[in-house]
Amino acid sequence: MKIHTSMPAASLQAKLDAMGPWFYRFEFDNQAHTDSFADENALEIHASRVKCIFPFLDRYFEGCWHEISCLDIACHEGWFTFQIAQRGARLVKGIDIRPERIERAHFIKEAGAFANTRFEVRDLFELDPSEDGVHDLTLFLGIFYHLEDPVRGFRAVRALTRNVCIIEGQVARSKENITTAWGNRREIRSGPGCAVIDADPQHSPVSTGVSLVPSLEALQKIIRAAGFRRQELVQPDSSLHEQYVNFDRVIVFAYV
């Protein structure tokens, strides 16, 4: 992604360097750029996301990008936000709970004159569809497996989605249903399991201790329970990061 800018290269580069370190590599058409501190593994996961998500979106919204509003949830520095904006979306709104990430996204917006983007320090669970809008496209990338309450998270995302939501993230490896005696020993119920993981404060600043990581089967059930009408699981090929090939990470297109 090359970003057009009217800022002089030297002054832009100096400001980018001063605001670092950056997670994403942004490149401008005057040769200014950010240097990413992400390791090779993270960059390969990111490249796999891009390979799967944007061809789908370009087909799905072909000819109507100018009508589309998008909400990028946990947008980080806005890399995906700006990719959607460059495609000509009417409005792309990025939210993140970390002010330093939004500060960097605001700077890229100004440097690239992205008039169709907005960024706010917001918590997903504080958004109100009647006030914050319902969007044709929502991006829910790399976040659900950090939540203590993923079911509530998906319900919140569904309420903000008019058309399609792109869901991506880590899943637990459990392939078997877990049983429980539901009220008495004669009523045995079963369902897909979740892993309860100690929360990483670096990635889960709103968590109070644990994150619930659903298995793929549990994730699909949660997406249905949240109110999405239909969902498509991306079938990985061997060119993607091994996490996707092994279904340790997944990408799902969920339709309203």
mmCIF file of C-alpha atoms in Angstrom:
data_model
loop_
_atom_site.group_PDB
_atom_site.id
_atom_site.type_symbol
_atom_site.label_atom_id
_atom_site.label_comp_id
_atom_site.label_asym_id
_atom_site.label_seq_id
_atom_site.Cartn_x
_atom_site.Cartn_y
_atom_site.Cartn_z
ATOM 1 C CA MET A 1 0.000 0.000 0.000
ATOM 2 C CA LYS A 2 1.510 3.304 -1.153
ATOM 3 C CA ILE A 3 -0.028 6.440 0.330
ATOM 4 C CA HIS A 4 -0.025 9.700 -1.591
ATOM 5 C CA THR A 5 1.170 12.676 0.429
ATOM 6 C CA SER A 6 1.957 16.334 -0.203
ATOM 7 C CA MET A 7 4.281 16.551 2.804
ATOM 8 C CA PRO A 8 8.015 16.942 2.128
ATOM 9 C CA ALA A 9 9.760 13.599 2.456
ATOM 10 C CA ALA A 10 12.401 14.689 4.971
ATOM 11 C CA SER A 11 9.995 16.307 7.419
ATOM 12 C CA LEU A 12 7.495 13.460 7.112
ATOM 13 C CA GLN A 13 10.203 10.859 7.715
ATOM 14 C CA ALA A 14 11.435 12.735 10.772
ATOM 15 C CA LYS A 15 7.934 12.820 12.265
ATOM 16 C CA LEU A 16 7.325 9.143 11.524
ATOM 17 C CA ASP A 17 10.605 8.209 13.197
ATOM 18 C CA ALA A 18 9.805 10.354 16.236
ATOM 19 C CA MET A 19 6.415 8.684 16.678
ATOM 20 C CA GLY A 20 7.812 5.139 16.534
ATOM 21 C CA PRO A 21 8.069 2.325 17.141
ATOM 22 C CA TRP A 22 5.421 1.306 14.595
ATOM 23 C CA PHE A 23 3.801 -2.096 14.254
ATOM 24 C CA TYR A 24 2.773 -1.688 10.607
ATOM 25 C CA ARG A 25 4.891 -0.615 7.669
ATOM 26 C CA PHE A 26 3.292 2.394 5.965
ATOM 27 C CA GLU A 27 4.844 3.550 2.688
ATOM 28 C CA PHE A 28 4.334 6.952 1.088
ATOM 29 C CA ASP A 29 4.835 7.880 -2.547
ATOM 30 C CA ASN A 30 7.668 10.260 -1.617
ATOM 31 C CA GLN A 31 9.674 7.306 -0.194
ATOM 32 C CA ALA A 32 8.953 8.139 3.466
ATOM 33 C CA HIS A 33 7.974 5.039 5.444
ATOM 34 C CA THR A 34 7.633 3.488 8.871
ATOM 35 C CA ASP A 35 9.805 0.600 10.041
ATOM 36 C CA SER A 36 7.847 -2.253 11.604
ATOM 37 C CA PHE A 37 9.036 -3.829 14.850
ATOM 38 C CA ALA A 38 6.794 -6.880 14.264
ATOM 39 C CA ASP A 39 8.602 -10.204 14.059
ATOM 40 C CA GLU A 40 8.566 -12.437 10.995
ATOM 41 C CA ASN A 41 5.826 -14.655 12.403
ATOM 42 C CA ALA A 42 3.453 -11.722 12.969
ATOM 43 C CA LEU A 43 4.196 -10.298 9.527
ATOM 44 C CA GLU A 44 3.404 -13.649 7.886
ATOM 45 C CA ILE A 45 0.073 -13.826 9.730
ATOM 46 C CA HIS A 46 -0.680 -10.277 8.606
ATOM 47 C CA ALA A 47 0.190 -11.138 4.991
ATOM 48 C CA SER A 48 -2.157 -14.142 5.134
ATOM 49 C CA ARG A 49 -4.980 -11.925 6.378
ATOM 50 C CA VAL A 50 -4.433 -9.575 3.469
ATOM 51 C CA LYS A 51 -4.330 -12.401 0.926
ATOM 52 C CA CYS A 52 -7.668 -13.803 2.110
ATOM 53 C CA ILE A 53 -9.638 -10.684 2.995
ATOM 54 C CA PHE A 54 -9.088 -8.105 0.254
ATOM 55 C CA PRO A 55 -9.825 -10.281 -2.799
ATOM 56 C CA PHE A 56 -13.142 -11.167 -1.160
ATOM 57 C CA LEU A 57 -13.975 -7.533 -0.381
ATOM 58 C CA ASP A 58 -12.988 -6.341 -3.851
ATOM 59 C CA ARG A 59 -15.411 -8.843 -5.374
ATOM 60 C CA TYR A 60 -18.169 -8.275 -2.855
ATOM 61 C CA PHE A 61 -18.193 -4.467 -3.037
ATOM 62 C CA GLU A 62 -17.118 -4.087 -6.663
ATOM 63 C CA GLY A 63 -18.654 -0.972 -8.174
ATOM 64 C CA CYS A 64 -20.186 0.285 -4.934
ATOM 65 C CA TRP A 65 -17.290 1.184 -2.651
ATOM 66 C CA HIS A 66 -18.397 4.822 -2.732
ATOM 67 C CA GLU A 67 -21.608 3.823 -0.919
ATOM 68 C CA ILE A 68 -19.939 1.745 1.801
ATOM 69 C CA SER A 69 -19.337 2.634 5.427
ATOM 70 C CA CYS A 70 -16.928 0.484 7.424
ATOM 71 C CA LEU A 71 -16.142 0.097 11.117
ATOM 72 C CA ASP A 72 -12.680 -1.251 11.932
ATOM 73 C CA ILE A 73 -12.852 -2.580 15.508
ATOM 74 C CA ALA A 74 -9.529 -2.614 17.378
ATOM 75 C CA CYS A 75 -8.021 -0.861 14.370
ATOM 76 C CA HIS A 76 -4.508 -0.577 15.870
ATOM 77 C CA GLU A 77 -2.612 2.007 13.766
ATOM 78 C CA GLY A 78 -5.262 1.938 11.046
ATOM 79 C CA TRP A 79 -3.551 -0.206 8.423
ATOM 80 C CA PHE A 80 -6.747 -1.985 7.353
ATOM 81 C CA THR A 81 -8.753 1.213 7.805
ATOM 82 C CA PHE A 82 -6.600 2.998 5.234
ATOM 83 C CA GLN A 83 -6.717 0.039 2.841
ATOM 84 C CA ILE A 84 -10.521 0.306 2.829
ATOM 85 C CA ALA A 85 -10.348 4.105 2.540
ATOM 86 C CA GLN A 86 -8.069 3.875 -0.503
ATOM 87 C CA ARG A 87 -10.689 1.756 -2.217
ATOM 88 C CA GLY A 88 -13.020 4.743 -2.088
ATOM 89 C CA ALA A 89 -15.333 3.837 0.791
ATOM 90 C CA ARG A 90 -17.682 6.638 1.819
ATOM 91 C CA LEU A 91 -16.591 6.440 5.459
ATOM 92 C CA VAL A 92 -14.185 4.233 7.376
ATOM 93 C CA LYS A 93 -14.183 4.585 11.148
ATOM 94 C CA GLY A 94 -11.433 3.028 13.241
ATOM 95 C CA ILE A 95 -11.706 2.513 16.985
ATOM 96 C CA ASP A 96 -9.152 1.260 19.485
ATOM 97 C CA ILE A 97 -8.879 1.491 23.262
ATOM 98 C CA ARG A 98 -5.197 2.437 23.172
ATOM 99 C CA PRO A 99 -4.679 6.199 22.697
ATOM 100 C CA GLU A 100 -1.151 5.818 21.321
ATOM 101 C CA ARG A 101 -2.445 3.687 18.460
ATOM 102 C CA ILE A 102 -5.131 6.190 17.580
ATOM 103 C CA GLU A 103 -2.577 8.992 17.731
ATOM 104 C CA ARG A 104 -0.477 7.235 15.081
ATOM 105 C CA ALA A 105 -3.554 6.538 12.951
ATOM 106 C CA HIS A 106 -4.507 10.233 13.125
ATOM 107 C CA PHE A 107 -1.050 11.181 11.893
ATOM 108 C CA ILE A 108 -1.238 8.826 8.889
ATOM 109 C CA LYS A 109 -4.688 10.272 8.142
ATOM 110 C CA GLU A 110 -3.293 13.806 8.099
ATOM 111 C CA ALA A 111 -0.190 12.884 6.125
ATOM 112 C CA GLY A 112 -2.260 11.060 3.502
ATOM 113 C CA ALA A 113 -5.217 13.485 3.543
ATOM 114 C CA PHE A 114 -7.715 10.670 4.120
ATOM 115 C CA ALA A 115 -10.888 12.743 4.367
ATOM 116 C CA ASN A 116 -13.066 9.613 4.457
ATOM 117 C CA THR A 117 -11.591 8.254 7.706
ATOM 118 C CA ARG A 118 -12.311 8.896 11.375
ATOM 119 C CA PHE A 119 -10.512 7.548 14.432
ATOM 120 C CA GLU A 120 -11.648 7.438 18.047
ATOM 121 C CA VAL A 121 -10.417 5.995 21.324
ATOM 122 C CA ARG A 122 -13.425 3.803 22.084
ATOM 123 C CA ASP A 123 -14.356 0.504 23.690
ATOM 124 C CA LEU A 124 -16.479 -1.851 21.577
ATOM 125 C CA PHE A 125 -18.845 -2.423 24.478
ATOM 126 C CA GLU A 126 -19.551 1.309 24.766
ATOM 127 C CA LEU A 127 -20.712 1.710 21.157
ATOM 128 C CA ASP A 128 -24.404 2.368 20.563
ATOM 129 C CA PRO A 129 -25.744 1.636 17.062
ATOM 130 C CA SER A 130 -28.331 4.425 17.385
ATOM 131 C CA GLU A 131 -25.561 6.964 18.019
ATOM 132 C CA ASP A 132 -22.484 5.430 16.401
ATOM 133 C CA GLY A 133 -24.227 4.048 13.342
ATOM 134 C CA VAL A 134 -24.661 0.685 11.655
ATOM 135 C CA HIS A 135 -22.052 -0.084 9.008
ATOM 136 C CA ASP A 136 -22.141 -2.018 5.757
ATOM 137 C CA LEU A 137 -18.820 -3.662 6.628
ATOM 138 C CA THR A 138 -17.257 -4.375 10.006
ATOM 139 C CA LEU A 139 -13.747 -5.682 10.618
ATOM 140 C CA PHE A 140 -13.290 -7.800 13.753
ATOM 141 C CA LEU A 141 -9.683 -8.885 13.289
ATOM 142 C CA GLY A 142 -7.447 -10.362 15.962
ATOM 143 C CA ILE A 143 -9.621 -9.422 18.924
ATOM 144 C CA PHE A 144 -12.367 -11.911 19.895
ATOM 145 C CA TYR A 145 -9.929 -14.393 21.485
ATOM 146 C CA HIS A 146 -8.693 -11.689 23.857
ATOM 147 C CA LEU A 147 -12.161 -11.100 25.314
ATOM 148 C CA GLU A 148 -13.478 -12.419 28.606
ATOM 149 C CA ASP A 149 -16.964 -12.488 27.096
ATOM 150 C CA PRO A 150 -16.749 -13.249 23.372
ATOM 151 C CA VAL A 151 -20.499 -13.890 23.126
ATOM 152 C CA ARG A 152 -21.230 -10.352 24.277
ATOM 153 C CA GLY A 153 -18.539 -9.102 21.912
ATOM 154 C CA PHE A 154 -20.108 -10.784 18.898
ATOM 155 C CA ARG A 155 -23.575 -9.521 19.807
ATOM 156 C CA ALA A 156 -22.165 -5.999 19.979
ATOM 157 C CA VAL A 157 -20.502 -6.410 16.567
ATOM 158 C CA ARG A 158 -23.664 -7.853 15.023
ATOM 159 C CA ALA A 159 -25.658 -4.821 16.199
ATOM 160 C CA LEU A 160 -23.178 -2.561 14.395
ATOM 161 C CA THR A 161 -23.177 -4.551 11.130
ATOM 162 C CA ARG A 162 -25.590 -3.982 8.256
ATOM 163 C CA ASN A 163 -24.178 -6.365 5.688
ATOM 164 C CA VAL A 164 -21.015 -8.389 6.350
ATOM 165 C CA CYS A 165 -18.431 -8.785 9.123
ATOM 166 C CA ILE A 166 -14.903 -10.102 8.588
ATOM 167 C CA ILE A 167 -13.890 -12.163 11.636
ATOM 168 C CA GLU A 168 -10.343 -13.365 12.192
ATOM 169 C CA GLY A 169 -8.538 -14.867 15.122
ATOM 170 C CA GLN A 170 -7.094 -17.679 17.168
ATOM 171 C CA VAL A 171 -9.200 -20.734 18.001
ATOM 172 C CA ALA A 172 -8.737 -23.562 20.489
ATOM 173 C CA ARG A 173 -7.841 -27.003 19.180
ATOM 174 C CA SER A 174 -10.649 -28.975 20.812
ATOM 175 C CA LYS A 175 -12.459 -31.170 18.286
ATOM 176 C CA GLU A 176 -14.816 -32.914 20.688
ATOM 177 C CA ASN A 177 -17.974 -31.849 22.450
ATOM 178 C CA ILE A 178 -17.940 -31.433 26.213
ATOM 179 C CA THR A 179 -20.816 -32.942 28.193
ATOM 180 C CA THR A 180 -22.602 -31.694 31.291
ATOM 181 C CA ALA A 181 -25.396 -33.003 33.473
ATOM 182 C CA TRP A 182 -27.833 -30.149 32.911
ATOM 183 C CA GLY A 183 -29.819 -29.868 36.134
ATOM 184 C CA ASN A 184 -29.799 -33.597 36.848
ATOM 185 C CA ARG A 185 -27.779 -36.645 35.908
ATOM 186 C CA ARG A 186 -30.402 -37.904 33.468
ATOM 187 C CA GLU A 187 -30.273 -34.790 31.288
ATOM 188 C CA ILE A 188 -26.906 -34.809 29.586
ATOM 189 C CA ARG A 189 -26.169 -31.952 27.221
ATOM 190 C CA SER A 190 -23.097 -31.360 25.101
ATOM 191 C CA GLY A 191 -21.439 -28.610 23.137
ATOM 192 C CA PRO A 192 -18.114 -27.444 21.696
ATOM 193 C CA GLY A 193 -15.513 -26.280 24.183
ATOM 194 C CA CYS A 194 -13.472 -23.164 24.855
ATOM 195 C CA ALA A 195 -10.005 -22.714 26.323
ATOM 196 C CA VAL A 196 -9.697 -20.386 29.313
ATOM 197 C CA ILE A 197 -6.377 -18.594 28.871
ATOM 198 C CA ASP A 198 -4.593 -16.249 31.256
ATOM 199 C CA ALA A 199 -5.033 -12.823 29.698
ATOM 200 C CA ASP A 200 -2.029 -11.046 28.268
ATOM 201 C CA PRO A 201 -2.252 -7.445 29.555
ATOM 202 C CA GLN A 202 -0.346 -6.249 26.497
ATOM 203 C CA HIS A 203 -3.214 -7.368 24.267
ATOM 204 C CA SER A 204 -6.144 -7.392 26.710
ATOM 205 C CA PRO A 205 -5.988 -4.143 28.674
ATOM 206 C CA VAL A 206 -9.705 -4.318 29.506
ATOM 207 C CA SER A 207 -9.523 -7.879 30.822
ATOM 208 C CA THR A 208 -9.509 -8.666 34.514
ATOM 209 C CA GLY A 209 -7.579 -11.897 34.219
ATOM 210 C CA VAL A 210 -8.709 -14.424 31.604
ATOM 211 C CA SER A 211 -9.636 -14.691 27.951
ATOM 212 C CA LEU A 212 -12.023 -17.274 26.482
ATOM 213 C CA VAL A 213 -10.684 -18.819 23.286
ATOM 214 C CA PRO A 214 -13.430 -20.778 21.497
ATOM 215 C CA SER A 215 -12.835 -23.842 19.389
ATOM 216 C CA LEU A 216 -13.789 -23.454 15.738
ATOM 217 C CA GLU A 217 -17.065 -25.242 16.373
ATOM 218 C CA ALA A 218 -17.785 -23.005 19.362
ATOM 219 C CA LEU A 219 -16.901 -19.900 17.358
ATOM 220 C CA GLN A 220 -19.321 -20.867 14.612
ATOM 221 C CA LYS A 221 -22.044 -21.484 17.179
ATOM 222 C CA ILE A 222 -21.380 -18.120 18.856
ATOM 223 C CA ILE A 223 -21.553 -16.325 15.497
ATOM 224 C CA ARG A 224 -24.968 -17.883 14.855
ATOM 225 C CA ALA A 225 -26.165 -17.061 18.363
ATOM 226 C CA ALA A 226 -25.107 -13.438 17.872
ATOM 227 C CA GLY A 227 -27.612 -13.174 15.036
ATOM 228 C CA PHE A 228 -25.561 -13.537 11.859
ATOM 229 C CA ARG A 229 -27.676 -15.262 9.225
ATOM 230 C CA ARG A 230 -24.907 -17.069 7.342
ATOM 231 C CA GLN A 231 -21.167 -17.591 7.590
ATOM 232 C CA GLU A 232 -18.350 -18.782 5.331
ATOM 233 C CA LEU A 233 -15.145 -20.255 6.677
ATOM 234 C CA VAL A 234 -12.105 -19.459 4.551
ATOM 235 C CA GLN A 235 -10.513 -22.681 3.359
ATOM 236 C CA PRO A 236 -6.743 -22.088 3.521
ATOM 237 C CA ASP A 237 -4.212 -23.105 0.926
ATOM 238 C CA SER A 238 -0.607 -24.035 1.582
ATOM 239 C CA SER A 239 0.657 -20.506 0.826
ATOM 240 C CA LEU A 240 -0.846 -19.135 4.044
ATOM 241 C CA HIS A 241 0.768 -19.072 7.475
ATOM 242 C CA GLU A 242 0.764 -22.495 9.143
ATOM 243 C CA GLN A 243 -1.680 -21.245 11.794
ATOM 244 C CA TYR A 244 -4.360 -20.933 9.097
ATOM 245 C CA VAL A 245 -3.371 -24.140 7.341
ATOM 246 C CA ASN A 246 -3.760 -26.030 10.646
ATOM 247 C CA PHE A 247 -6.957 -24.158 11.614
ATOM 248 C CA ASP A 248 -5.320 -22.692 14.705
ATOM 249 C CA ARG A 249 -6.356 -19.318 13.290
ATOM 250 C CA VAL A 250 -9.392 -18.816 11.087
ATOM 251 C CA ILE A 251 -11.082 -16.201 8.926
ATOM 252 C CA VAL A 252 -14.863 -16.160 8.705
ATOM 253 C CA PHE A 253 -17.146 -14.013 6.551
ATOM 254 C CA ALA A 254 -20.349 -13.514 8.563
ATOM 255 C CA TYR A 255 -23.464 -12.156 6.835
ATOM 256 C CA VAL A 256 -26.401 -10.314 8.377
#
